Short mmCIF file of C-alpha atoms in Angstrom, two decimals:
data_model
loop_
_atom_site.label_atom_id
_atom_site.label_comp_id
_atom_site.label_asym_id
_atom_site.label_seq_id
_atom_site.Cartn_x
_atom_site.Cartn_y
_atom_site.Cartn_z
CA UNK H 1 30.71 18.27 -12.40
CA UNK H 2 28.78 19.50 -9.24
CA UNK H 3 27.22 22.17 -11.95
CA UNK H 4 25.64 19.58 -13.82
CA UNK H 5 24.46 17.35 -10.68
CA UNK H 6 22.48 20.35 -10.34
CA UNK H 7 20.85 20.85 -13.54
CA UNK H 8 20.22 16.82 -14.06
CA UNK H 9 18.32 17.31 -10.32
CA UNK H 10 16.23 20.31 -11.56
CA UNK H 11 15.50 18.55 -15.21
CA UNK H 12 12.80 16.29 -16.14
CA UNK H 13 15.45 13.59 -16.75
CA UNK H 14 16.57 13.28 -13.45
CA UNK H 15 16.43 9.27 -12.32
CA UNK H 16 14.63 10.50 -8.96
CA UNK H 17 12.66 12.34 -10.00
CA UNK H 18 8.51 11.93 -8.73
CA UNK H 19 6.56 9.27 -10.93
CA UNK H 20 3.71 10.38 -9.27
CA UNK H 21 2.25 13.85 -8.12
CA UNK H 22 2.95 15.39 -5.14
CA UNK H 23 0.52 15.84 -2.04
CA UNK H 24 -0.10 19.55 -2.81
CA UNK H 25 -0.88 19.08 -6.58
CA UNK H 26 -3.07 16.67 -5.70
CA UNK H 27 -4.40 18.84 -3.07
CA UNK H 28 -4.45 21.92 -5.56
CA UNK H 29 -6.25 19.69 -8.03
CA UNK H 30 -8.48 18.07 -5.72
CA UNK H 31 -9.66 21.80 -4.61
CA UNK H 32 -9.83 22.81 -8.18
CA UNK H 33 -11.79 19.94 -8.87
CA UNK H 34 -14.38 20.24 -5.38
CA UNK H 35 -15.07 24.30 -6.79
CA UNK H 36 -15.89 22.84 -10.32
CA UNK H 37 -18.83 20.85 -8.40
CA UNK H 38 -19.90 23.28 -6.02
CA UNK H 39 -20.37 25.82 -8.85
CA UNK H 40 -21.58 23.00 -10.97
CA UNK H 41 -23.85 22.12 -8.48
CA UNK H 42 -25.14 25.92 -7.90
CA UNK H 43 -25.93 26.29 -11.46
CA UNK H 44 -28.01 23.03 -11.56
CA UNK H 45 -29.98 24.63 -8.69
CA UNK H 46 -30.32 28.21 -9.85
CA UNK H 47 -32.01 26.29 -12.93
CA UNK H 48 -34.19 23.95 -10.65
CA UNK H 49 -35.25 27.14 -8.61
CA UNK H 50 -36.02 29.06 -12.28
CA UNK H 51 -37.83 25.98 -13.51
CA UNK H 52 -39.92 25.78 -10.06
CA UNK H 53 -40.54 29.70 -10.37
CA UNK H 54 -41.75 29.04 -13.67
CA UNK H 55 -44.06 26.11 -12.87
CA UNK H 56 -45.74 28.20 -10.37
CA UNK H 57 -46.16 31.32 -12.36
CA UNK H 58 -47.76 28.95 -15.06
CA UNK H 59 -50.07 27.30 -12.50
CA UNK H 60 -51.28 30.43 -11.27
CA UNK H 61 -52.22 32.03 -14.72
CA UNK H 62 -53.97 28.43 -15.52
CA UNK H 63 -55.99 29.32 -12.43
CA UNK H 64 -56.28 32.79 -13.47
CA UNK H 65 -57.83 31.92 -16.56
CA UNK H 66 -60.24 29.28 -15.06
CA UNK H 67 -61.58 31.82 -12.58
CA UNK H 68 -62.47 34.15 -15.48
CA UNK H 69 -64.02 31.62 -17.50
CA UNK H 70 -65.53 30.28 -14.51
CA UNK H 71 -66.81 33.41 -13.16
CA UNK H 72 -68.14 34.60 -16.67
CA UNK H 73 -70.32 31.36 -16.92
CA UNK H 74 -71.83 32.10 -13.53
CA UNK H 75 -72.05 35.39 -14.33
CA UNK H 76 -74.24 34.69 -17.69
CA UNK H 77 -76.45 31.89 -15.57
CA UNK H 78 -76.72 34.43 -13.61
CA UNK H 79 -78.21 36.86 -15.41
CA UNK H 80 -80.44 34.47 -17.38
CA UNK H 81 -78.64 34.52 -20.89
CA UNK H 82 -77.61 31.15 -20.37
CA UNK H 83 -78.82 27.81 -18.78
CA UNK H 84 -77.44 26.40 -16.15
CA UNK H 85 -77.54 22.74 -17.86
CA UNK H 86 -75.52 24.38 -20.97
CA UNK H 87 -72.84 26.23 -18.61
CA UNK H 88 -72.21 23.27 -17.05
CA UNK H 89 -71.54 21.66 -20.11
CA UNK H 90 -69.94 24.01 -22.10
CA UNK H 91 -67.30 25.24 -19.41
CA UNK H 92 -65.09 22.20 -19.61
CA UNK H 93 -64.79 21.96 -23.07
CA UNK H 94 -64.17 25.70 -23.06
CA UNK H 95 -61.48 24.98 -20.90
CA UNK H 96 -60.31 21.70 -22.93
CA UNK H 97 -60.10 23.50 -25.96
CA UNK H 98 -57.31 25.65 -24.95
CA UNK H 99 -55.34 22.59 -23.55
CA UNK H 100 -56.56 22.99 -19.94
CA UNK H 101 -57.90 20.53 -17.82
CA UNK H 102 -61.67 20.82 -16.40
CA UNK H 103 -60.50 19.58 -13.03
CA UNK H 104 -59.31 22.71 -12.39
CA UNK H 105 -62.49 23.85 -11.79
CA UNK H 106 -62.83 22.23 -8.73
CA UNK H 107 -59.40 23.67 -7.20
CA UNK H 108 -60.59 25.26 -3.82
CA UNK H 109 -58.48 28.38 -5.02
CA UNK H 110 -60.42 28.72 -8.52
CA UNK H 111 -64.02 28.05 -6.41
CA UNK H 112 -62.53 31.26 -4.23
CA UNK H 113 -61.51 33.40 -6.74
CA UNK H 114 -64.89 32.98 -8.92
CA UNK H 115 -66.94 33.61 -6.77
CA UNK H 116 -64.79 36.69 -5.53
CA UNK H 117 -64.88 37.71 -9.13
CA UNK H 118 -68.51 36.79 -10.25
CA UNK H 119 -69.91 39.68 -8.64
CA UNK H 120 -67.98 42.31 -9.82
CA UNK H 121 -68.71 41.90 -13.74
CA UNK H 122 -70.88 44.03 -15.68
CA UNK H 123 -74.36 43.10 -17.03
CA UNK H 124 -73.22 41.73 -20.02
CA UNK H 125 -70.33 39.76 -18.40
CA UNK H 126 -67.27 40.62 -20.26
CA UNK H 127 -65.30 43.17 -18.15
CA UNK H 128 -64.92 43.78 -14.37
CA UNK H 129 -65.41 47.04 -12.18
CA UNK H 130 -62.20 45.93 -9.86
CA UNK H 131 -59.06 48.24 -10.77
CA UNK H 132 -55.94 46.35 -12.01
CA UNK H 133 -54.57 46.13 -9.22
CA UNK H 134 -57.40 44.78 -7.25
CA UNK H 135 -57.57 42.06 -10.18
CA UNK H 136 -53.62 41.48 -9.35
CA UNK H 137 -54.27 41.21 -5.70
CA UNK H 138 -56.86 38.54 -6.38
CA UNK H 139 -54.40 36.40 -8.17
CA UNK H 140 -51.49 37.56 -5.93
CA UNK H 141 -53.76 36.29 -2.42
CA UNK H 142 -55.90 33.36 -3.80
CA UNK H 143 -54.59 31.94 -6.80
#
C-alpha cells in the first residue's frame, strides 16, 4: 500500500499535485524569456547600426559625386569652354537626372571639396592629377 502512495505522489494523477507552476519554472521561463529580448533586441540594433552605416556611406558618395560634377563645371567655366550662365543651369539638371537633388550643391562639405578638387583637373577637365588615395582622403576628411 505505502508502495503505491508513492507512485500516485510522483504521477501526474496525484490529487495534490501543483495546478499551477512552480516559482523556479516560472523563474527559468521568465529568464528564458528576458534572453529571447535581449538578443532580440541586439539584433534589431546590429540592423539599425548597419542601416545607419549604410545611410552614411550613401550620403557621402552622393556628395562625392556632386563634388565631381561640381568641380568639372567650374573647371570647364574655367577654362572658357563653357559659360558661366549655361553651367549654372545645366549642373542641377545634371544632377536631377541621376535622381539627385541640386541642393546638394550648396552643402558646405560639397562647396569644400570642389573647390579642393577644381584645381587639380587637367585642361580638358575629365581626370585629376591627385593619386587615389589623395582622392580617398578627400572624401574620407570632407565629405
Amino acid at each position: 500500500m505505502k508502495f503505491i502512495k508513492y507512485i500516485m505522489i510522483a504521477s501526474n494523477f496525484h490529487p495534490y499535485k501543483r495546478k499551477r507552476p512552480s516559482n523556479m519554472r516560472m523563474l527559468l521561463g521568465a529568464t528564458t524569456a528576458m534572453a529571447l529580448l535581449i538578443t532580440s533586441a541586439a539584433s534589431a540594433n546590429e540592423t539599425n547600426l548597419q542601416i545607419k552605416n549604410a545611410s552614411k556611406q550613401l550620403a557621402v558618395s552622393i556628395r562625392a559625386f556632386a563634388t565631381g560634377t561640381s568641380a568639372a563645371s567650374e573647371c570647364l567655366v574655367k577654362s572658357g569652354q563653357l559659360s558661366k550662365r549655361i553651367a549654372k543651369e545645366i549642373l542641377p539638371l545634371s544632377l536631377l537626372e541621376v535622381g539627385i537633388s541640386p541642393e546638394v550643391l550648396d552643402n558646405p562639405q560639397v562647396i569644400k571639396a570642389t573647390s579642393i578638387l577644381s584645381p587639380t583637373l587637367n585642361s580638358d577637365c575629365t581626370s585629376t592629377k591627385m593619386s587615389i588615395e589623395a582622392i580617398n582622403r578627400l572624401i574620407k576628411d570632407e565629405l
